[in-house]
mmCIF file of C-alpha atoms in Angstrom:
data_model
loop_
_atom_site.group_PDB
_atom_site.id
_atom_site.type_symbol
_atom_site.label_atom_id
_atom_site.label_comp_id
_atom_site.label_asym_id
_atom_site.label_seq_id
_atom_site.Cartn_x
_atom_site.Cartn_y
_atom_site.Cartn_z
ATOM 1 C CA MET F 573 0.000 0.000 0.000
ATOM 2 C CA MET F 574 2.537 2.598 1.057
ATOM 3 C CA THR F 575 5.678 0.547 0.874
ATOM 4 C CA ARG F 576 7.347 2.365 -1.955
ATOM 5 C CA ARG F 577 9.635 5.113 -0.821
ATOM 6 C CA ALA F 578 8.869 8.017 -3.127
ATOM 7 C CA ASP F 579 9.902 11.642 -2.891
ATOM 8 C CA LYS F 580 7.044 12.776 -5.118
ATOM 9 C CA LEU F 581 3.516 11.487 -5.048
ATOM 10 C CA THR F 582 1.214 11.301 -7.999
ATOM 11 C CA ALA F 583 -2.045 13.230 -7.684
ATOM 12 C CA ALA F 584 -3.908 9.988 -6.981
ATOM 13 C CA GLN F 585 -1.387 8.920 -4.337
ATOM 14 C CA CYS F 586 -1.559 12.342 -2.730
ATOM 15 C CA ALA F 587 -5.351 12.223 -2.602
ATOM 16 C CA ASP F 588 -5.221 8.731 -1.117
ATOM 17 C CA LEU F 589 -2.697 9.832 1.484
ATOM 18 C CA LEU F 590 -4.777 12.839 2.437
ATOM 19 C CA MET F 591 -7.863 10.674 2.878
ATOM 20 C CA ARG F 592 -5.917 8.288 5.104
ATOM 21 C CA VAL F 593 -4.554 11.192 7.112
ATOM 22 C CA SER F 594 -8.046 12.585 7.554
ATOM 23 C CA ALA F 595 -9.298 9.188 8.716
ATOM 24 C CA TYR F 596 -6.269 8.835 11.000
ATOM 25 C CA LEU F 597 -6.872 12.223 12.608
ATOM 26 C CA ASP F 598 -10.496 11.271 13.246
ATOM 27 C CA GLY F 599 -9.599 7.890 14.692
ATOM 28 C CA ASP F 600 -11.333 6.130 11.802
ATOM 29 C CA LEU F 601 -8.288 4.198 10.614
ATOM 30 C CA GLU F 602 -7.769 0.596 11.698
ATOM 31 C CA GLU F 603 -4.899 0.067 14.089
ATOM 32 C CA CYS F 604 -2.703 -1.818 11.619
ATOM 33 C CA CYS F 605 -3.212 0.967 9.077
ATOM 34 C CA CYS F 606 -2.408 3.584 11.726
ATOM 35 C CA ARG F 607 0.936 1.940 12.406
ATOM 36 C CA GLU F 608 1.681 1.689 8.708
ATOM 37 C CA LEU F 609 0.806 5.343 8.204
ATOM 38 C CA GLU F 610 2.879 6.449 11.176
ATOM 39 C CA GLU F 611 5.872 4.497 9.921
ATOM 40 C CA TYR F 612 5.421 5.980 6.477
ATOM 41 C CA LEU F 613 5.170 9.538 7.787
ATOM 42 C CA SER F 614 8.216 9.094 9.969
ATOM 43 C CA SER F 615 10.317 8.391 6.892
ATOM 44 C CA HIS F 616 8.654 10.884 4.551
ATOM 45 C CA PRO F 617 8.947 14.354 6.073
ATOM 46 C CA GLU F 618 7.135 16.095 3.227
ATOM 47 C CA CYS F 619 4.147 13.831 3.733
ATOM 48 C CA ALA F 620 4.406 14.344 7.491
ATOM 49 C CA GLN F 621 4.099 18.061 6.798
ATOM 50 C CA ARG F 622 0.988 17.375 4.723
ATOM 51 C CA CYS F 623 -0.419 15.568 7.738
ATOM 52 C CA GLU F 624 0.256 18.555 9.977
ATOM 53 C CA THR F 625 -1.223 20.928 7.441
ATOM 54 C CA MET F 626 -4.347 18.769 7.277
ATOM 55 C CA ARG F 627 -4.545 18.802 11.064
ATOM 56 C CA GLU F 628 -4.317 22.584 11.088
ATOM 57 C CA LEU F 629 -6.863 22.867 8.309
ATOM 58 C CA ILE F 630 -9.378 20.770 10.245
ATOM 59 C CA GLY F 631 -8.661 23.006 13.235
ATOM 60 C CA LEU F 632 -9.404 26.080 11.145
ATOM 61 C CA CYS F 633 -12.699 24.549 10.062
ATOM 62 C CA ARG F 634 -13.616 23.855 13.661
ATOM 63 C CA ASN F 635 -12.903 27.462 14.526
ATOM 64 C CA ALA F 636 -14.957 28.654 11.585
ATOM 65 C CA ASP F 637 -18.110 28.351 13.677
ATOM 66 C CA ASP F 638 -16.939 31.343 15.709
ATOM 67 C CA GLU F 639 -19.873 33.626 15.103
ATOM 68 C CA SER F 640 -18.487 36.655 16.947
ATOM 69 C CA HIS F 641 -17.723 38.340 13.630
ATOM 70 C CA ALA F 642 -20.751 37.023 11.768
ATOM 71 C CA PRO F 643 -23.975 38.952 11.300
ATOM 72 C CA SER F 644 -26.822 38.204 13.674
ATOM 73 C CA LEU F 645 -30.424 37.532 12.951
ATOM 74 C CA ARG F 646 -32.183 40.848 12.622
ATOM 75 C CA PRO F 647 -34.950 41.404 15.162
ATOM 76 C CA GLU F 648 -37.214 42.588 12.329
ATOM 77 C CA PHE F 649 -36.658 39.314 10.511
ATOM 78 C CA ARG F 650 -37.365 37.261 13.621
ATOM 79 C CA ALA F 651 -40.625 39.147 14.103
ATOM 80 C CA LYS F 652 -41.548 38.722 10.436
ATOM 81 C CA LEU F 653 -40.914 34.977 10.593
ATOM 82 C CA ARG F 654 -43.169 34.627 13.574
ATOM 83 C CA ARG F 655 -45.903 36.581 11.821
ATOM 84 C CA ILE F 656 -45.599 34.234 8.850
ATOM 85 C CA LEU F 657 -45.871 31.234 11.155
ATOM 86 C CA GLU F 658 -48.565 32.934 13.252
ATOM 87 C CA LEU F 659 -46.530 32.608 16.419
ATOM 88 C CA ASP F 660 -46.094 34.944 19.350
ATOM 89 C CA ALA F 661 -43.593 37.778 19.074
ATOM 90 C CA PRO F 662 -39.996 36.688 19.749
ATOM 91 C CA GLN F 663 -38.513 36.898 23.206
ATOM 92 C CA ASN F 664 -35.554 39.252 23.439
ATOM 93 C CA GLY F 665 -32.107 37.619 23.595
ATOM 94 C CA MET N 1065 -38.022 21.142 27.855
ATOM 95 C CA ASP N 1066 -35.898 19.049 25.564
ATOM 96 C CA ASP N 1067 -36.519 18.694 21.847
ATOM 97 C CA HIS N 1068 -38.437 15.446 22.211
ATOM 98 C CA GLN N 1069 -40.844 16.981 24.689
ATOM 99 C CA LEU N 1070 -41.429 20.000 22.472
ATOM 100 C CA ILE N 1071 -42.003 17.791 19.439
ATOM 101 C CA ARG N 1072 -44.454 15.652 21.374
ATOM 102 C CA GLN N 1073 -46.266 18.715 22.676
ATOM 103 C CA PHE N 1074 -46.571 20.108 19.161
ATOM 104 C CA LYS N 1075 -47.714 16.802 17.700
ATOM 105 C CA GLU N 1076 -50.290 16.088 20.411
ATOM 106 C CA SER N 1077 -51.990 19.459 20.505
ATOM 107 C CA GLY N 1078 -50.522 21.591 17.729
ATOM 108 C CA ASP N 1079 -49.192 23.823 20.482
ATOM 109 C CA LYS N 1080 -47.623 26.775 18.693
ATOM 110 C CA ARG N 1081 -45.738 27.762 21.815
ATOM 111 C CA ALA N 1082 -43.821 24.495 21.531
ATOM 112 C CA PHE N 1083 -42.866 25.325 17.956
ATOM 113 C CA GLU N 1084 -41.919 28.844 18.968
ATOM 114 C CA LYS N 1085 -39.508 27.369 21.508
ATOM 115 C CA ILE N 1086 -38.002 25.166 18.783
ATOM 116 C CA LEU N 1087 -37.694 28.173 16.519
ATOM 117 C CA THR N 1088 -36.007 30.265 19.193
ATOM 118 C CA ARG N 1089 -33.674 27.411 20.027
ATOM 119 C CA TYR N 1090 -32.435 26.822 16.488
ATOM 120 C CA GLU N 1091 -33.091 29.874 14.310
ATOM 121 C CA SER N 1092 -29.686 31.449 14.918
ATOM 122 C CA ARG N 1093 -27.875 28.233 14.263
ATOM 123 C CA ILE N 1094 -29.721 27.684 10.998
ATOM 124 C CA PHE N 1095 -29.090 31.328 10.085
ATOM 125 C CA HIS N 1096 -25.344 30.989 10.616
ATOM 126 C CA PHE N 1097 -25.335 27.708 8.724
ATOM 127 C CA GLY N 1098 -27.150 29.384 5.851
ATOM 128 C CA PHE N 1099 -24.842 32.387 5.954
ATOM 129 C CA ARG N 1100 -21.748 30.205 5.783
ATOM 130 C CA ARG N 1101 -23.199 28.176 2.930
ATOM 131 C CA CYS N 1102 -24.626 31.049 0.914
ATOM 132 C CA GLY N 1103 -22.488 34.017 1.946
ATOM 133 C CA HIS N 1104 -25.353 36.521 1.962
ATOM 134 C CA VAL N 1105 -27.529 37.733 4.826
ATOM 135 C CA GLN N 1106 -30.616 37.851 2.612
ATOM 136 C CA ASP N 1107 -30.075 34.293 1.424
ATOM 137 C CA ALA N 1108 -29.398 33.151 4.977
ATOM 138 C CA GLU N 1109 -32.689 34.705 6.113
ATOM 139 C CA ASP N 1110 -34.447 32.967 3.252
ATOM 140 C CA VAL N 1111 -32.856 29.699 4.381
ATOM 141 C CA VAL N 1112 -34.175 30.251 7.891
ATOM 142 C CA GLN N 1113 -37.649 31.109 6.666
ATOM 143 C CA GLU N 1114 -37.917 28.213 4.237
ATOM 144 C CA THR N 1115 -36.465 25.776 6.754
ATOM 145 C CA PHE N 1116 -38.904 26.638 9.509
ATOM 146 C CA VAL N 1117 -41.917 26.954 7.234
ATOM 147 C CA SER N 1118 -41.159 23.402 6.076
ATOM 148 C CA ALA N 1119 -40.496 22.297 9.619
ATOM 149 C CA TYR N 1120 -43.791 23.725 10.795
ATOM 150 C CA ARG N 1121 -45.602 21.936 8.012
ATOM 151 C CA TYR N 1122 -43.930 18.552 8.450
ATOM 152 C CA LEU N 1123 -42.995 18.348 12.122
ATOM 153 C CA LYS N 1124 -46.130 16.333 12.800
ATOM 154 C CA ASP N 1125 -44.689 13.617 10.525
ATOM 155 C CA PHE N 1126 -41.155 13.731 11.942
ATOM 156 C CA ARG N 1127 -40.407 10.299 13.371
ATOM 157 C CA GLU N 1128 -37.341 11.330 15.405
ATOM 158 C CA GLU N 1129 -35.152 8.749 13.735
ATOM 159 C CA SER N 1130 -32.515 11.477 13.809
ATOM 160 C CA SER N 1131 -32.093 14.422 16.124
ATOM 161 C CA LEU N 1132 -34.227 17.486 15.536
ATOM 162 C CA LEU N 1133 -31.117 19.483 14.666
ATOM 163 C CA SER N 1134 -30.069 16.921 12.054
ATOM 164 C CA TRP N 1135 -33.521 17.116 10.542
ATOM 165 C CA LEU N 1136 -33.503 20.917 10.446
ATOM 166 C CA LEU N 1137 -30.031 20.953 8.933
ATOM 167 C CA ARG N 1138 -31.156 18.477 6.299
ATOM 168 C CA ILE N 1139 -33.937 20.842 5.280
ATOM 169 C CA ALA N 1140 -31.596 23.839 5.420
ATOM 170 C CA SER N 1141 -28.961 22.032 3.339
ATOM 171 C CA SER N 1142 -31.505 21.371 0.638
ATOM 172 C CA VAL N 1143 -32.564 25.022 0.638
ATOM 173 C CA CYS N 1144 -28.941 26.168 0.481
ATOM 174 C CA ILE N 1145 -28.203 23.931 -2.482
ATOM 175 C CA LYS N 1146 -31.075 25.493 -4.404
ATOM 176 C CA LYS N 1147 -29.924 28.976 -3.422
ATOM 177 C CA ARG N 1148 -26.369 28.350 -4.515
ATOM 178 C CA ARG N 1149 -27.506 27.033 -7.854
ATOM 179 C CA ARG N 1150 -29.488 30.185 -8.461
ATOM 180 C CA ARG N 1151 -26.892 32.606 -7.145
ATOM 181 C CA LYS N 1152 -24.263 33.481 -9.756
ATOM 182 C CA ASP N 1153 -20.615 33.041 -8.803
ATOM 183 C CA GLU N 1154 -19.056 36.201 -7.519
ATOM 184 C CA PRO N 1155 -15.346 36.884 -7.688
ATOM 185 C CA ARG N 1156 -13.548 36.112 -4.488
ATOM 186 C CA ASN N 1157 -10.329 37.721 -3.497
ATOM 187 C CA HIS N 1158 -7.632 35.770 -1.736
ATOM 188 C CA GLU N 1159 -4.659 37.436 -0.193
ATOM 189 C CA SER N 1160 -1.580 36.503 -2.161
ATOM 190 C CA PHE N 1161 0.765 33.929 -0.759
ATOM 191 C CA ASP N 1162 3.585 36.425 -0.795
ATOM 192 C CA ALA N 1163 1.632 38.834 1.367
ATOM 193 C CA LEU N 1164 0.711 36.028 3.731
ATOM 194 C CA HIS N 1165 4.283 34.735 3.798
ATOM 195 C CA GLU N 1166 5.487 38.165 4.828
ATOM 196 C CA ARG N 1167 3.239 37.798 7.834
ATOM 197 C CA GLY N 1168 4.756 34.439 8.723
ATOM 198 C CA GLY N 1169 2.022 32.395 7.083
ATOM 199 C CA GLU N 1170 4.009 29.202 6.625
ATOM 200 C CA ASP N 1171 5.241 29.144 10.191
ATOM 201 C CA ALA N 1172 1.832 30.017 11.578
ATOM 202 C CA ILE N 1173 0.298 26.942 9.980
ATOM 203 C CA ALA N 1174 2.539 24.590 11.907
ATOM 204 C CA GLN N 1175 2.721 26.672 15.044
ATOM 205 C CA THR N 1176 1.342 25.157 18.186
ATOM 206 C CA GLY N 1177 2.626 27.536 20.822
ATOM 207 C CA GLU N 1178 0.839 30.446 22.461
ATOM 208 C CA PRO N 1179 -0.486 32.613 19.635
ATOM 209 C CA SER N 1180 0.598 36.192 19.376
ATOM 210 C CA ALA N 1181 -1.785 38.912 18.221
ATOM 211 C CA SER N 1182 -0.437 38.626 14.678
ATOM 212 C CA ASP N 1183 -0.868 34.848 14.785
ATOM 213 C CA LEU N 1184 -4.476 35.282 15.806
ATOM 214 C CA MET N 1185 -5.021 37.711 12.958
ATOM 215 C CA LEU N 1186 -3.419 35.258 10.612
ATOM 216 C CA ARG N 1187 -5.637 32.439 11.803
ATOM 217 C CA GLN N 1188 -8.670 34.662 11.340
ATOM 218 C CA GLU N 1189 -7.514 35.425 7.821
ATOM 219 C CA MET N 1190 -6.990 31.748 7.069
ATOM 220 C CA THR N 1191 -10.373 30.909 8.546
ATOM 221 C CA ARG N 1192 -11.887 33.494 6.245
ATOM 222 C CA VAL N 1193 -10.139 31.881 3.295
ATOM 223 C CA VAL N 1194 -11.377 28.462 4.366
ATOM 224 C CA ARG N 1195 -14.923 29.840 4.380
ATOM 225 C CA GLU N 1196 -14.460 31.265 0.902
ATOM 226 C CA ILE N 1197 -13.044 28.016 -0.412
ATOM 227 C CA MET N 1198 -15.939 26.142 1.168
ATOM 228 C CA ALA N 1199 -18.327 28.388 -0.732
ATOM 229 C CA GLU N 1200 -16.571 27.496 -3.984
ATOM 230 C CA LEU N 1201 -16.458 23.747 -3.481
ATOM 231 C CA PRO N 1202 -19.313 21.596 -4.780
ATOM 232 C CA SER N 1203 -22.161 21.458 -2.293
ATOM 233 C CA ALA N 1204 -21.813 17.722 -1.761
ATOM 234 C CA VAL N 1205 -18.213 18.278 -0.708
ATOM 235 C CA SER N 1206 -18.566 21.362 1.437
ATOM 236 C CA THR N 1207 -21.682 20.071 3.175
ATOM 237 C CA MET N 1208 -19.693 17.204 4.698
ATOM 238 C CA ILE N 1209 -17.121 19.540 6.209
ATOM 239 C CA GLU N 1210 -19.781 22.030 7.209
ATOM 240 C CA LEU N 1211 -21.756 19.477 9.164
ATOM 241 C CA ARG N 1212 -18.880 17.514 10.697
ATOM 242 C CA ASP N 1213 -16.163 20.061 11.344
ATOM 243 C CA ILE N 1214 -17.975 23.389 11.510
ATOM 244 C CA GLU N 1215 -21.328 22.411 13.006
ATOM 245 C CA GLY N 1216 -19.584 19.764 15.111
ATOM 246 C CA LEU N 1217 -22.042 16.976 14.430
ATOM 247 C CA SER N 1218 -20.888 13.426 15.039
ATOM 248 C CA THR N 1219 -20.430 11.192 12.026
ATOM 249 C CA ARG N 1220 -23.642 9.419 13.027
ATOM 250 C CA GLU N 1221 -25.521 12.723 13.045
ATOM 251 C CA VAL N 1222 -24.032 13.727 9.708
ATOM 252 C CA ALA N 1223 -25.174 10.404 8.255
ATOM 253 C CA ASP N 1224 -28.667 10.963 9.681
ATOM 254 C CA THR N 1225 -28.798 14.506 8.303
ATOM 255 C CA LEU N 1226 -27.870 13.357 4.829
ATOM 256 C CA GLY N 1227 -29.793 10.093 4.868
ATOM 257 C CA ILE N 1228 -26.707 7.956 4.221
ATOM 258 C CA SER N 1229 -24.882 5.223 6.108
ATOM 259 C CA GLU N 1230 -22.256 6.104 8.671
ATOM 260 C CA THR N 1231 -19.628 4.363 6.575
ATOM 261 C CA ALA N 1232 -20.568 6.422 3.542
ATOM 262 C CA ALA N 1233 -20.455 9.567 5.655
ATOM 263 C CA LYS N 1234 -16.904 8.792 6.796
ATOM 264 C CA VAL N 1235 -15.699 8.108 3.257
ATOM 265 C CA ARG N 1236 -17.302 11.274 1.923
ATOM 266 C CA LEU N 1237 -15.905 13.339 4.780
ATOM 267 C CA HIS N 1238 -12.347 12.195 4.200
ATOM 268 C CA ARG N 1239 -12.685 12.809 0.471
ATOM 269 C CA ALA N 1240 -14.105 16.257 1.180
ATOM 270 C CA ARG N 1241 -11.235 17.189 3.458
ATOM 271 C CA ALA N 1242 -8.752 16.026 0.832
ATOM 272 C CA ALA N 1243 -10.489 18.281 -1.696
ATOM 273 C CA LEU N 1244 -10.424 21.199 0.734
ATOM 274 C CA TYR N 1245 -6.748 20.625 1.414
ATOM 275 C CA LYS N 1246 -5.981 20.554 -2.299
ATOM 276 C CA ARG N 1247 -7.807 23.814 -2.909
ATOM 277 C CA PHE N 1248 -6.362 25.467 0.185
ATOM 278 C CA THR N 1249 -2.806 24.660 -0.845
ATOM 279 C CA GLU N 1250 -3.537 25.809 -4.401
ATOM 280 C CA VAL N 1251 -4.609 29.147 -3.004
ATOM 281 C CA TYR N 1252 -1.435 29.488 -0.993
ATOM 282 C CA HIS N 1253 0.810 27.638 -3.468
ATOM 283 C CA ASP N 1254 2.114 25.393 -0.700
ATOM 284 C CA ASP N 1255 5.382 23.924 -1.991
ATOM 285 C CA THR N 1256 4.910 20.705 -0.024
ATOM 286 C CA THR N 1257 2.303 19.555 -2.523
ATOM 287 C CA ARG N 1258 4.601 19.801 -5.502
#
């Protein structure tokens, strides 16, 4: 699977590696495959860097739900929606 | 009251107060989901309206085989897909790699120590770029990352939201992240991919 020592990966090999790394970071990779991946990364520093970049990228995604800089629901819209649904006026907050 | 109790109350007596509580509980979350997916406040409001109008109409038939949130997100996802198909692509501006590099972009990606103010700004910038890339990726791809990594749903919940098996959800998620990585490194011309 990843036994060939290669300095450059083909696009398909890169995509496959990235999928394995993603699964590895989520704990979705079988134990034997984890060991194989870890051994591979330990001897392929460029690929190890890809792994770290993927880890950071997932971290960025998880921070992307920070809504402190995002717009908020307008009170007028909330009131309008409740009129449409024939509900009581929204509570503040 | 938890979601199940509110759903039961609505189903048993059509109690609008129960639905109002559901609306209040989830409207902001659906709004932010819609805003991230569509990129426009007006579209995000439309997503909220269409989602909860549908929810109001069909909640009596909801069998709670998934969580209420998963169900609402499934409706919202469908609305967002339609919106994105109708909305024309708009040019998006990415900061050049050179400009980012001058701010220590490469090092910041691998940095794990206490972030400085500039590091935090850089992460905010990169998060913004991630959002923009997500908006460009095919819906089927970005939805996986949106639900799992941004909304924080479990793989099981993602599978429920999309009506697929958990195994399929995992495979699609890992493919989606690989696609995001590829696009992200294209934007920043990361030399490690060459």
